C-alpha positions as a Markdown table, in Angstrom:
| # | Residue | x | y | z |
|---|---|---|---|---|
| 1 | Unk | 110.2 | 132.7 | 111.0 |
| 2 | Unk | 109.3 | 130.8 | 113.8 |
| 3 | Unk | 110.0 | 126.9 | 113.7 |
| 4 | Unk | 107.8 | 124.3 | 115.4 |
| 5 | Unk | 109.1 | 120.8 | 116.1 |
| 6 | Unk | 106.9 | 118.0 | 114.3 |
| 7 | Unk | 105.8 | 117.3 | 118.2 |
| 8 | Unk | 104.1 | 120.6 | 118.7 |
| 9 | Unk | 102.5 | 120.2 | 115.2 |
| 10 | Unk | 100.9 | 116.9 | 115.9 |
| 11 | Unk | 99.7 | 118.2 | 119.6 |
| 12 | Unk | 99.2 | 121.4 | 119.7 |
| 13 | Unk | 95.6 | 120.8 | 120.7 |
| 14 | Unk | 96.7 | 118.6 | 123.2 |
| 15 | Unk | 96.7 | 119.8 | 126.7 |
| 16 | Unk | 100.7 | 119.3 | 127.9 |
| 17 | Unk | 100.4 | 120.5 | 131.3 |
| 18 | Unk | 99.8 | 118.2 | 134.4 |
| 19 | Unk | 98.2 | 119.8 | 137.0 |
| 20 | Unk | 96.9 | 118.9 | 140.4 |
| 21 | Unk | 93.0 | 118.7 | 139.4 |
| 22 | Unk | 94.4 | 115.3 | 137.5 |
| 23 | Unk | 93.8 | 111.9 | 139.5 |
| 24 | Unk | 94.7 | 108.8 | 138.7 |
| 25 | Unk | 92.1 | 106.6 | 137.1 |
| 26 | Unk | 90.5 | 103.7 | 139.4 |
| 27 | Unk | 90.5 | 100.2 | 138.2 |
| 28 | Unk | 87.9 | 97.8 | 139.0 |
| 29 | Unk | 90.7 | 95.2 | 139.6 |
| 30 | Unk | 93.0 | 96.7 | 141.8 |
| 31 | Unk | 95.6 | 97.1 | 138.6 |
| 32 | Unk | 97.9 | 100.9 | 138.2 |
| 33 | Unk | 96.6 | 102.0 | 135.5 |
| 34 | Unk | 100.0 | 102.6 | 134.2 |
| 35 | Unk | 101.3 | 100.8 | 130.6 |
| 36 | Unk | 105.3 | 100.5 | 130.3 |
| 37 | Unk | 106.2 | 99.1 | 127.2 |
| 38 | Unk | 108.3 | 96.3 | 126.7 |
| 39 | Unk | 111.7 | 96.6 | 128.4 |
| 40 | Unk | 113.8 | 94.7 | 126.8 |
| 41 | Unk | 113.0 | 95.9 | 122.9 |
| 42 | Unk | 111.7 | 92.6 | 121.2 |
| 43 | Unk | 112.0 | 94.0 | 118.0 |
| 44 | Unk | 115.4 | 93.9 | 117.9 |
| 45 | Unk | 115.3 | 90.5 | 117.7 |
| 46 | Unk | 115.3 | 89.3 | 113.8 |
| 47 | Unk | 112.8 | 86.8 | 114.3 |
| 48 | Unk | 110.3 | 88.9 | 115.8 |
| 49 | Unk | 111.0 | 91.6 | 113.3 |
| 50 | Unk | 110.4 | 89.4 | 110.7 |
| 51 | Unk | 107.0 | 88.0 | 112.0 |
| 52 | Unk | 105.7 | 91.2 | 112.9 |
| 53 | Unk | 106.4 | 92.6 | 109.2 |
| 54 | Unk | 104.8 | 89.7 | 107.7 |
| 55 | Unk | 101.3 | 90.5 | 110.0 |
| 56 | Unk | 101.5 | 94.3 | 109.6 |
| 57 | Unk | 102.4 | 94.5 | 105.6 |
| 58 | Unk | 99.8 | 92.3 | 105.0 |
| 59 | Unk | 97.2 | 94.3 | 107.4 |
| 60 | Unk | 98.4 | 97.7 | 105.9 |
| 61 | Unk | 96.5 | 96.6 | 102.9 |
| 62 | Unk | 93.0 | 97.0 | 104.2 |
| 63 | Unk | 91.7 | 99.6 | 102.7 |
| 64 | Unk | 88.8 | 101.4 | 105.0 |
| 65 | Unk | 85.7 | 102.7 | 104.1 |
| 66 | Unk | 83.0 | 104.9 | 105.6 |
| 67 | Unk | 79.7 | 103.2 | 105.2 |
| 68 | Unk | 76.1 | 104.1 | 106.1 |
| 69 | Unk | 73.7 | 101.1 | 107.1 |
| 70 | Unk | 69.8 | 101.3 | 106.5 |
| 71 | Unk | 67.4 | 99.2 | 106.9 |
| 72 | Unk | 69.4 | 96.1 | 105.6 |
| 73 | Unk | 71.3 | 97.8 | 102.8 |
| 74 | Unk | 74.6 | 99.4 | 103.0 |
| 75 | Unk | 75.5 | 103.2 | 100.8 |
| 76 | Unk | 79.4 | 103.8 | 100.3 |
| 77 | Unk | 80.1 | 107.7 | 102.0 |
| 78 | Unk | 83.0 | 108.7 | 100.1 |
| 79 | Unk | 83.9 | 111.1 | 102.8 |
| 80 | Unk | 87.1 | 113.4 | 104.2 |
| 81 | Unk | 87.2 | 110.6 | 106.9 |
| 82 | Unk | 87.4 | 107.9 | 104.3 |
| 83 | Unk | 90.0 | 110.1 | 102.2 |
| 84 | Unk | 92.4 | 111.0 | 105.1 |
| 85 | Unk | 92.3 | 107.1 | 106.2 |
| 86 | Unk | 92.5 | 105.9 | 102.5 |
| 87 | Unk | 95.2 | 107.9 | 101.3 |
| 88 | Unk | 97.1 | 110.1 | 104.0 |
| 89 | Unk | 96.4 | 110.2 | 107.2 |
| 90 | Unk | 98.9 | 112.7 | 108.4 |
| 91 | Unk | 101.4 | 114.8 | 106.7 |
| 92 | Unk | 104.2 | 112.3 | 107.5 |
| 93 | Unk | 102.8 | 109.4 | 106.5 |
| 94 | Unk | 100.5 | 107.9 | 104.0 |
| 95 | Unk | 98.3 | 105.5 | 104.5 |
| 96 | Unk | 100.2 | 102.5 | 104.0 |
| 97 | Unk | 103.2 | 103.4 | 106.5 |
| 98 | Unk | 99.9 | 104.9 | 108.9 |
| 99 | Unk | 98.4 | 101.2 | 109.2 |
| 100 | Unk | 102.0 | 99.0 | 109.1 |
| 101 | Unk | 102.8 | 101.2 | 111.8 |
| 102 | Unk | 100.1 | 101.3 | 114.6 |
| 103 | Unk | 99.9 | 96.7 | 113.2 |
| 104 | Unk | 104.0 | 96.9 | 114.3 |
| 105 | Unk | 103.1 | 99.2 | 117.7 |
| 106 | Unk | 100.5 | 96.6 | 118.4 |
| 107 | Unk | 102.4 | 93.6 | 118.2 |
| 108 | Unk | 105.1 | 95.4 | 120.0 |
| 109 | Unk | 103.9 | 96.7 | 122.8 |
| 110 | Unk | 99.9 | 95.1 | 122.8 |
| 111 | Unk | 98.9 | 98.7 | 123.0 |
| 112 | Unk | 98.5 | 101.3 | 120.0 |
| 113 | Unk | 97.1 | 104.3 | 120.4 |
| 114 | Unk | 96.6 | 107.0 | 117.7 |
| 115 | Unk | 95.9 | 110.7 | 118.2 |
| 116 | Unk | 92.6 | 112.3 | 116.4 |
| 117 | Unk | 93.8 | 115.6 | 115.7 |
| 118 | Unk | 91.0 | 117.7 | 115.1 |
| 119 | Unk | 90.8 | 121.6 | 113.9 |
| 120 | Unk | 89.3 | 124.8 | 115.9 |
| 121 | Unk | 85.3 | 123.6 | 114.6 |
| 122 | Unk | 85.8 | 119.9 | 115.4 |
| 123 | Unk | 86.9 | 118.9 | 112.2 |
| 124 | Unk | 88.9 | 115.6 | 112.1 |
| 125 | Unk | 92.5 | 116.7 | 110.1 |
| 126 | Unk | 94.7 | 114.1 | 110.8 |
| 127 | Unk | 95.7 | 111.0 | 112.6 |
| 128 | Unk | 99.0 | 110.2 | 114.4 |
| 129 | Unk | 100.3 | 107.0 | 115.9 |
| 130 | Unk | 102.0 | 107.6 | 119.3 |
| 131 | Unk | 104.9 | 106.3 | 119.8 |
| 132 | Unk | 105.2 | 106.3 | 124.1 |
| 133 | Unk | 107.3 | 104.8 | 126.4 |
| 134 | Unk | 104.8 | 104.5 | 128.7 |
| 135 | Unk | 101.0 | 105.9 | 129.3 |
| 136 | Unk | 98.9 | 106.3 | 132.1 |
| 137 | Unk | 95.3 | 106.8 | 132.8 |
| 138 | Unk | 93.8 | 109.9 | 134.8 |
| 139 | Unk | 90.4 | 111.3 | 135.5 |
| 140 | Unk | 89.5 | 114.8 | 135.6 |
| 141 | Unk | 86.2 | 115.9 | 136.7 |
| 142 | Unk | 84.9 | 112.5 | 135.7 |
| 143 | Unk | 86.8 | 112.4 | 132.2 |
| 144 | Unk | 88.7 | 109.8 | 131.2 |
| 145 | Unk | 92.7 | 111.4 | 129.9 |
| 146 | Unk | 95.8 | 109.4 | 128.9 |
| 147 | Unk | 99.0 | 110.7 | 129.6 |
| 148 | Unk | 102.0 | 109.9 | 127.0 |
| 149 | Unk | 105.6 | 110.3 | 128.1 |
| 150 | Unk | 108.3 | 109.8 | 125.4 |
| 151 | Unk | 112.0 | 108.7 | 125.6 |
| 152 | Unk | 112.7 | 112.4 | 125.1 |
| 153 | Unk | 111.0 | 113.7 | 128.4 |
| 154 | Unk | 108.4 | 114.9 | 127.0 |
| 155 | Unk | 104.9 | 114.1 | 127.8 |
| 156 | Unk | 101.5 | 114.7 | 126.5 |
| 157 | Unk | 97.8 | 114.8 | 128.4 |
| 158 | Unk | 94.5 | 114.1 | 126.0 |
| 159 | Unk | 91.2 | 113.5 | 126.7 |
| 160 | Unk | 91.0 | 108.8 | 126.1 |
| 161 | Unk | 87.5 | 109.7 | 123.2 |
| 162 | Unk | 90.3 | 111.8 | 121.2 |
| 163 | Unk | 92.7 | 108.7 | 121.0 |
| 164 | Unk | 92.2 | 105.2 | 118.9 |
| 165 | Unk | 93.3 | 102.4 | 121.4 |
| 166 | Unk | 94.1 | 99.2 | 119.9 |
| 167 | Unk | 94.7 | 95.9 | 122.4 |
| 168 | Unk | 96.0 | 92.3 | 122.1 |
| 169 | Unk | 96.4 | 89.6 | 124.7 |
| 170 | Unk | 93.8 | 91.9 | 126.5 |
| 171 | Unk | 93.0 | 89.9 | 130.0 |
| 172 | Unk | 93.7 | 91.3 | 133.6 |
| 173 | Unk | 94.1 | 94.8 | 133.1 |
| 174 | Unk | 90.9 | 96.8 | 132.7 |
| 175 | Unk | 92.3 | 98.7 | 129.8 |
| 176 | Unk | 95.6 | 97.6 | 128.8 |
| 177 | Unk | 97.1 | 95.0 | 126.6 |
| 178 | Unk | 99.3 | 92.7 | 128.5 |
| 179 | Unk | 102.5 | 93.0 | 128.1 |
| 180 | Unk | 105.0 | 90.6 | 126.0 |
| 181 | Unk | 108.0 | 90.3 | 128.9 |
| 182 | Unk | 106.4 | 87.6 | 130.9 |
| 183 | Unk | 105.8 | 85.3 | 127.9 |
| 184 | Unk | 108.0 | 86.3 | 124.7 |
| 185 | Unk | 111.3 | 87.0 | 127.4 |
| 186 | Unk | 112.4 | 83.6 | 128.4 |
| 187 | Unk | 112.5 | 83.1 | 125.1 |
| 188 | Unk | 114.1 | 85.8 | 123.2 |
| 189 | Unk | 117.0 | 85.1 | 125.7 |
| 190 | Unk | 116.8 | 81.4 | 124.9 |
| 191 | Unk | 117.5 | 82.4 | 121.0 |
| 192 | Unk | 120.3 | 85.1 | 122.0 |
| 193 | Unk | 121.8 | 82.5 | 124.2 |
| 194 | Unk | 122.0 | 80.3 | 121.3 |
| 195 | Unk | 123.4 | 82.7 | 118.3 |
| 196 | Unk | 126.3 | 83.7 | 121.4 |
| 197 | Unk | 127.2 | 80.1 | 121.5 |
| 198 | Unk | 127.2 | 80.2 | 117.6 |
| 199 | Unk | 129.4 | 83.4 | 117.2 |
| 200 | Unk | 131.7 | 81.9 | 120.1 |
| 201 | Unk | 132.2 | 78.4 | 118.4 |
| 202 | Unk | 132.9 | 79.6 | 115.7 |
| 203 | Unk | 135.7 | 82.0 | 116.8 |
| 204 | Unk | 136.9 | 79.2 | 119.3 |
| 205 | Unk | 137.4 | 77.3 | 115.6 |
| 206 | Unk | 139.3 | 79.9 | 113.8 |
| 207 | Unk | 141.9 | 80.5 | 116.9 |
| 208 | Unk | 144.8 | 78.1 | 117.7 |
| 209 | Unk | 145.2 | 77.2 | 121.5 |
| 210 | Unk | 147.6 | 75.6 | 123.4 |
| 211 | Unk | 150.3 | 75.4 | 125.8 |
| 212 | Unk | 154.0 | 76.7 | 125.9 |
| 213 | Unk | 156.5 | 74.4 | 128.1 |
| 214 | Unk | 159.9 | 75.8 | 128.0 |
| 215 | Unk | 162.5 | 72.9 | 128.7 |
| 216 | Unk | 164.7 | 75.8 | 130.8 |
| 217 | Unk | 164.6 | 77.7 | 133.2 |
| 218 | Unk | 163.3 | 81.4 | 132.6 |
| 219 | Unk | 162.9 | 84.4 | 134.5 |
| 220 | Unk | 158.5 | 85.6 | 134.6 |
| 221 | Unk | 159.4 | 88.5 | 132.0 |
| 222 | Unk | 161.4 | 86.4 | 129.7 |
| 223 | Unk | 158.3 | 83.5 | 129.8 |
| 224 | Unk | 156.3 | 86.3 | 128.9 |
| 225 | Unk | 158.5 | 87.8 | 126.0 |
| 226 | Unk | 158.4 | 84.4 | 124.5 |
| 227 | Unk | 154.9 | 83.9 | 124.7 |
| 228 | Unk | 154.2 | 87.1 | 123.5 |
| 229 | Unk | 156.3 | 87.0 | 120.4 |
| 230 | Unk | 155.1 | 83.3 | 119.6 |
| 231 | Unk | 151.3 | 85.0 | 119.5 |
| 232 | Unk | 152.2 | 87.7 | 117.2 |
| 233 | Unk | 154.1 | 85.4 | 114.8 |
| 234 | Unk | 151.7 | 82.1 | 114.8 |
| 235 | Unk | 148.5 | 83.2 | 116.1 |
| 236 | Unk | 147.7 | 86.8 | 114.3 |
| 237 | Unk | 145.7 | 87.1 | 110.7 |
| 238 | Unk | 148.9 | 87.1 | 109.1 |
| 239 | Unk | 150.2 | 83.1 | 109.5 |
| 240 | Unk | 147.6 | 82.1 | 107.1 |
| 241 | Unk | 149.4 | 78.8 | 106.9 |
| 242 | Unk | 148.4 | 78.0 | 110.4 |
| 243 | Unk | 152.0 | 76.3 | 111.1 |
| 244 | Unk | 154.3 | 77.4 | 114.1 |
| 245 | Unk | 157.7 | 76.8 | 114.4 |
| 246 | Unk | 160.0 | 76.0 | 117.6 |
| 247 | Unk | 163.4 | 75.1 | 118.4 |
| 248 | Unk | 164.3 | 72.8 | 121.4 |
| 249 | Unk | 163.7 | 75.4 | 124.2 |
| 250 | Unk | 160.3 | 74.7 | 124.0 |
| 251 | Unk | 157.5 | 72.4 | 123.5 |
| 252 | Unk | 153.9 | 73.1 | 122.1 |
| 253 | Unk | 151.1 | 71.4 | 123.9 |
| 254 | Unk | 147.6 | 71.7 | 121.7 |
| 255 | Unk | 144.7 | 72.1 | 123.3 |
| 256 | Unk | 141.7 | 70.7 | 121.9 |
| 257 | Unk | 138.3 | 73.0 | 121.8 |
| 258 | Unk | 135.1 | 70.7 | 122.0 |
| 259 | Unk | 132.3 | 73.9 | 121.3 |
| 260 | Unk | 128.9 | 72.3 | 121.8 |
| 261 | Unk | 126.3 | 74.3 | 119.6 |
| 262 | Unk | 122.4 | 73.3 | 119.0 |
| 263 | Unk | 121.8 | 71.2 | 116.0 |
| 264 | Unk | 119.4 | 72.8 | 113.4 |
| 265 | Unk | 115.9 | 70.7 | 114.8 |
| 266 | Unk | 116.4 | 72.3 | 118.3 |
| 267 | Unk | 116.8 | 75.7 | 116.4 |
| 268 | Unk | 113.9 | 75.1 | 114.7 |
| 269 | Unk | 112.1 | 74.1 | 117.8 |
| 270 | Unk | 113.0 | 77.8 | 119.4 |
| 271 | Unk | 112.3 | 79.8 | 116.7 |
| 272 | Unk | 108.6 | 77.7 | 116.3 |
| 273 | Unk | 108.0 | 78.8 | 119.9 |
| 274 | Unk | 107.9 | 82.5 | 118.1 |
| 275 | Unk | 105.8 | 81.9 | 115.7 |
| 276 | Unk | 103.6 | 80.4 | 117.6 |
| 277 | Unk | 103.2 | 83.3 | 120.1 |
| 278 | Unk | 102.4 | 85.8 | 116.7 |
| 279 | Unk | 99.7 | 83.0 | 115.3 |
| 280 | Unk | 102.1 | 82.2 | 112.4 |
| 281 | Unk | 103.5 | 79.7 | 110.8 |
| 282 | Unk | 107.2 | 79.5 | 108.7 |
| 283 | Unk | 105.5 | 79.7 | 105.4 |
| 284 | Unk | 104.1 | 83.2 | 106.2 |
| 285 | Unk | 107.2 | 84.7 | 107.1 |
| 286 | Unk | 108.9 | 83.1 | 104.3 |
| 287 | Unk | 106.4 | 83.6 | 102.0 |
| 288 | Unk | 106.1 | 80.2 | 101.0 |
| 289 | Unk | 102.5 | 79.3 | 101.7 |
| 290 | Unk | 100.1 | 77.8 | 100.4 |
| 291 | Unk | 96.1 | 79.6 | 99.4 |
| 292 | Unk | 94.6 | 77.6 | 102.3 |
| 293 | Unk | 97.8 | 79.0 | 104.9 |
| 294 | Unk | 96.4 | 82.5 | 103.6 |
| 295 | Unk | 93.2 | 81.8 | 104.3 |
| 296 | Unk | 93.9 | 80.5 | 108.0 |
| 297 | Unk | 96.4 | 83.7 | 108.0 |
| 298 | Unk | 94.1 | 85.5 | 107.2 |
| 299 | Unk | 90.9 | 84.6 | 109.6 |
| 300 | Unk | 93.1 | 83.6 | 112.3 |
| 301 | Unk | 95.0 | 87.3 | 112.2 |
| 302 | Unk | 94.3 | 89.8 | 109.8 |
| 303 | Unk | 90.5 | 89.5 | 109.9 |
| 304 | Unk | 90.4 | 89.9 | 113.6 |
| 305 | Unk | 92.6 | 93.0 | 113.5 |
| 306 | Unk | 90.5 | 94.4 | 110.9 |
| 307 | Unk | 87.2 | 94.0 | 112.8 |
| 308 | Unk | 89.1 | 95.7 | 115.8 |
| 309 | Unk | 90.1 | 98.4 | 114.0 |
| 310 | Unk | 86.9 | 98.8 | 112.8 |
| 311 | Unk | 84.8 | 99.2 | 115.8 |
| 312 | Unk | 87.2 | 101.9 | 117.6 |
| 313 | Unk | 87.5 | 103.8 | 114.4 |
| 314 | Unk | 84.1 | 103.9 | 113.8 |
| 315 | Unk | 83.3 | 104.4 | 117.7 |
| 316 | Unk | 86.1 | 107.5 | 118.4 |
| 317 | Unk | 85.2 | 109.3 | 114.7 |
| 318 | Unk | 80.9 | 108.9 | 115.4 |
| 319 | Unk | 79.0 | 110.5 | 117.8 |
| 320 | Unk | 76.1 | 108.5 | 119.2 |
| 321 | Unk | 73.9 | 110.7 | 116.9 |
| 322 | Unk | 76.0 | 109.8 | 113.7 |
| 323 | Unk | 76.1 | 106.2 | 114.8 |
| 324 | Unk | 72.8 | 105.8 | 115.0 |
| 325 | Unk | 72.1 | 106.8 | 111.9 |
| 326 | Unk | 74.2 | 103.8 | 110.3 |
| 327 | Unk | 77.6 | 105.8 | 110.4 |
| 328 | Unk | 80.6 | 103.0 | 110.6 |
| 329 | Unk | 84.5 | 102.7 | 109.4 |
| 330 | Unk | 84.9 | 99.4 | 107.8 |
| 331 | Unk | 88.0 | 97.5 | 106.4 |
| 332 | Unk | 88.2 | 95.5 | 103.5 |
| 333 | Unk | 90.3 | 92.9 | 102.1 |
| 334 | Unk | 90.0 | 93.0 | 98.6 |
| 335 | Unk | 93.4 | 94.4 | 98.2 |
| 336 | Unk | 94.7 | 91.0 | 99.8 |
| 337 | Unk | 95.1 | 89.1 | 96.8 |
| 338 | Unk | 96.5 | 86.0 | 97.5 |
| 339 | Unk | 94.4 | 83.7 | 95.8 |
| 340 | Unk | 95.8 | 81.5 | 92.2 |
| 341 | Unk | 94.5 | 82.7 | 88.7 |
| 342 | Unk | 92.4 | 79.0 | 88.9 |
| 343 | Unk | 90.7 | 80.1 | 91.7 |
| 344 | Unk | 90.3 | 83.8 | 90.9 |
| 345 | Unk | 88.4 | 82.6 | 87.7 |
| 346 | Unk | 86.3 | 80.2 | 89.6 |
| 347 | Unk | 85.1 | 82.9 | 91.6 |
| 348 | Unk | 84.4 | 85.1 | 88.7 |
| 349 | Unk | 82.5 | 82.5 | 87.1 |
| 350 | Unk | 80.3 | 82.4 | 89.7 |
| 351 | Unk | 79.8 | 85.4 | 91.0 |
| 352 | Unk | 79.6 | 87.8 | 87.9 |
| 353 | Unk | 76.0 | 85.7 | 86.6 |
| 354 | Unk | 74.6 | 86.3 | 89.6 |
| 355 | Unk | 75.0 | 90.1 | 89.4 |
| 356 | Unk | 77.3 | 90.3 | 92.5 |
| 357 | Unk | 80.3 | 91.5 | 90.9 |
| 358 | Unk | 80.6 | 94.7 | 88.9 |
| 359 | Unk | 82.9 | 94.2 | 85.7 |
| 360 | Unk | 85.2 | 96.4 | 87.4 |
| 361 | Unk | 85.1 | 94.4 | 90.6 |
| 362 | Unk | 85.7 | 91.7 | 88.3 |
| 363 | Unk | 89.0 | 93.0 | 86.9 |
| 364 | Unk | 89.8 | 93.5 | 90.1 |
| 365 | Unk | 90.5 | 90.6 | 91.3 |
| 366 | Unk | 93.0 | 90.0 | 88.4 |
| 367 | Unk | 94.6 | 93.0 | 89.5 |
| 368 | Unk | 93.3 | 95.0 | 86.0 |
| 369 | Unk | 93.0 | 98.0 | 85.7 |
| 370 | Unk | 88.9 | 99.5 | 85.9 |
| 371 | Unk | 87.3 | 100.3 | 82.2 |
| 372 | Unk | 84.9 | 102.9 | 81.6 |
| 373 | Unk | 81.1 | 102.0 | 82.4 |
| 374 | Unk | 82.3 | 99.4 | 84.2 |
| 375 | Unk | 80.3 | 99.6 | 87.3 |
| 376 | Unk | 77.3 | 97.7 | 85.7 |
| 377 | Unk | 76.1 | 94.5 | 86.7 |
| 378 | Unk | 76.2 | 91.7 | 84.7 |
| 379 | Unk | 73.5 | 88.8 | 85.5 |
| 380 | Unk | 72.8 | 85.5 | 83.8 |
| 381 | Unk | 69.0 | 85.4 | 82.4 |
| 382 | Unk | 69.1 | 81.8 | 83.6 |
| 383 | Unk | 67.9 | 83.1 | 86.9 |
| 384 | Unk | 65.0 | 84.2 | 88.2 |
| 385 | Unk | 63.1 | 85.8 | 91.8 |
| 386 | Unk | 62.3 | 82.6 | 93.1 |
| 387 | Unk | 58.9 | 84.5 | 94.1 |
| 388 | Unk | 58.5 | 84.6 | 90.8 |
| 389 | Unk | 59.6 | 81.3 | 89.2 |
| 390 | Unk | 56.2 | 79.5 | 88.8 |
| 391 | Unk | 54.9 | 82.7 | 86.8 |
| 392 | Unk | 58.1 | 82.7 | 85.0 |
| 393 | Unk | 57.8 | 79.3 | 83.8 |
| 394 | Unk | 54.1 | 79.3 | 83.0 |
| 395 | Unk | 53.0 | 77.8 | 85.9 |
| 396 | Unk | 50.3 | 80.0 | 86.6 |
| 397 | Unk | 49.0 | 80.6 | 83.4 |
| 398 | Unk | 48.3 | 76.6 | 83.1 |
| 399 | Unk | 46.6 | 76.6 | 85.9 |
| 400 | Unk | 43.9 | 79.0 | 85.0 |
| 401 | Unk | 43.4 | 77.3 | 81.7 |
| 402 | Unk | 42.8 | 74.2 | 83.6 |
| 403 | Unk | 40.5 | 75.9 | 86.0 |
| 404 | Unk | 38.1 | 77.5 | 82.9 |
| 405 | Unk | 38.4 | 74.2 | 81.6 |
| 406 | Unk | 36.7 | 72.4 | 84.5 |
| 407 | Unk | 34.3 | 75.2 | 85.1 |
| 408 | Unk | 33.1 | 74.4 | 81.5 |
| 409 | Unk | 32.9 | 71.1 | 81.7 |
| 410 | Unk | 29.4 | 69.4 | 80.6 |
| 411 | Unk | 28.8 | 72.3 | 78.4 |
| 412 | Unk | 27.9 | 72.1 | 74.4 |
| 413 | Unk | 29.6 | 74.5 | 72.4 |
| 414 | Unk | 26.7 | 75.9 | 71.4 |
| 415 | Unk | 25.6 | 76.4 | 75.4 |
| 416 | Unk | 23.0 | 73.8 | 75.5 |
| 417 | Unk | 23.7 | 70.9 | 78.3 |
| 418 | Unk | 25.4 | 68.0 | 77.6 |
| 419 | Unk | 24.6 | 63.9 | 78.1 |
| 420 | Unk | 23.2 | 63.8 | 81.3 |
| 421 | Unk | 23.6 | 59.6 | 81.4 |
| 422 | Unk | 20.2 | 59.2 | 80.7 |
């Protein structure tokens, strides 16, 4: 039986082959249109790792949804779309590992881009995060096509509509992300500079150093003999008493080793210059923070990448024809559940009388589990249409009685006409 490579699987619509009709695409600024990701790999660095986790676990739990907008109101379309982003979108990956992935390339590199792979009739079947070392754009009888190339050689050619391209720090270039080397760099070597000088200070501690001065005369090779047996006897892993012992022929001179290392504010100083460049604070990546630190984490980052990833979604899996009919990819948050019981039961409280919470939605937010019939809407009867809230209250109805009232006024009861002041 014939094996295929998981490469051929995910691109075996893709058109491979780069051929002479290709040009490269024309930006308006002058810029290649070429994308190199970043050279010296960031994410090796335990700080940025550690940042970006905290932004992409936490964005991996928006959950999408495929929504249809009309005339104000908004109808849930629980669709093949919705249940390939929802649960898995490839056969690799489900949808958790799909999202903290293409957050992690983002951060990374500034540029994510996902392959739509679609069947023979059109049919979206998957999605698949491309992991490039570098792209480039070309045009083709007046298409727009992105062309992949991987640390194995390989490369792949697709048409830019059949690819989701997310961007951050996006400024000069026409299409691209900038890129993290000029401003994350200077300071990743700053931090590597420093843990060397730790690592090095410490060893420089643990080693003894000094001198030899022989008080006679000795040939080169003997001098040599004698230093070399004095290091394996006093200076290996075996003189755990860290005493040597000479006789007369020679003096030990120690030398003193004066390491000079950064004191913990300066550290803290470097590794804030990190955190500032992701948006975050300690807390996040410690998991220390407080409900308002999520809720600035959360509008300051993860509400902005979900609205991102909401308009290219729902722009690359629409046509114009679809999207005008109210078809959109949304991304909601209310997996994120950060909040404290206190405040989860304030909101309750409030919400549920008005009928804007489902009892379902309810438990929900206290991470219960859904009961059955729960989907109804509960709704205090001490509100009312505010159209209607005079006729509610009587309002109306005294008014008419006062109005017959005054119509009938100077009338007998028996319909003859009253004192006329005469």
């Amino acid at each position: 039986m014939e094996k295929r490579s998981i490469f051929q699987k995910m691109f075996s619509k893709a058109d491979k082959a780069i051929t002479n009709s290709y040009t490269q695409f024309k930006l308006m600024n002058g810029y290649t249109p070429v994308f190199t990701s970043f050279g010296d790999n960031a994410y090796s660095s335990d700080i940025v790792r550690s940042t970006i986790h905290s932004i992409a676990s936490s964005a991996a739990k928006l959950k999408p949804k495929h929504v249809r907008r009309n005339s104000g109101s908004i109808a849930h379309q629980q669709s093949h779309i919705e249940r390939l982003l929802s649960v898995r979108p490839n056969a690799h990956m489900n949808a958790y590992d799909f999202y903290y992935k293409i957050i992690t390339q983002l951060y990374t590199k500034n540029n994510s881009f996902t392959l739509i792979q679609s069947d023979a009739t059109g049919n979206v079947v998957g999605f698949y995060p491309i992991n490039f070392s570098n792209v480039e754009l070309l045009e083709h009888k007046d298409e727009l096509y992105a062309r992949f190339r991987f640390s194995n050689g390989q490369m792949l050619t697709v048409h830019y509509d059949e690819v989701i391209h997310l961007r951050r720090f996006y400024n000069e270039n026409d299409m691209f992300g900038e890129s993290n080397n000029d401003a994350l760099l200077p300071t990743l070597e700053l931090i590597h500079t420093t843990n060397e000088g730790i690592i090095n200070a410490v060893k420089s501690s643990a080693f003894l150093r000094g001198l030899l001065k022989f008080t006679s005369q000795l040939r080169p090779e003997d001098m040599k003999q004698q230093r070399d047996d004095f290091v394996k006897d006093y200076m290996s892993i075996n003189n755990n008493g860290g005493i040597a012992a000479l006789d007369q022929r020679a003096d030990y001179m120690d030398l003193k080793s004066d390491p000079k290392m950064v004191d913990d504010k300066q550290m803290a100083i470097i590794e804030k210059k990190v955190y500032k460049y992701f948006n975050v604070n300690e807390n996040i990546v410690m998991s220390q923070y407080s409900e308002e630190e999520w809720a600035a984490f959360y509008e300051s980052v993860i509400e902005p990448i979900a609205i991102q990833m909401s308009l290219e979604f729902t722009s690359k899996l629409f046509t114009d024809r679809e999207k005008g009919h109210g078809n959109e990819i949304i991304f909601e948050a209310n997996r994120l559940q950060y909040a404290s019981n206190e405040s989860k039961r304030k909101i309750v409280e409030t919400l549920m009388p008005l009928g804007m919470l489902t009892i379902n939605q309810g438990l929900e937010i206290f991470n219960l589990a859904p009961i059955e019939g729960g989907e109804k809407r509960l709704m205090s009867l001490n509100y009312v249409d505010a159209d209607k809230a005079n006729e509610y209250q009587g309002v109306g109805k005294q008014k008419g009685v006062d109005e017959d009232e005054s119509s009938q006024e100077g009338t007998s009861t028996d319909g003859s006409q009253g004192d006329s002041g005469e």
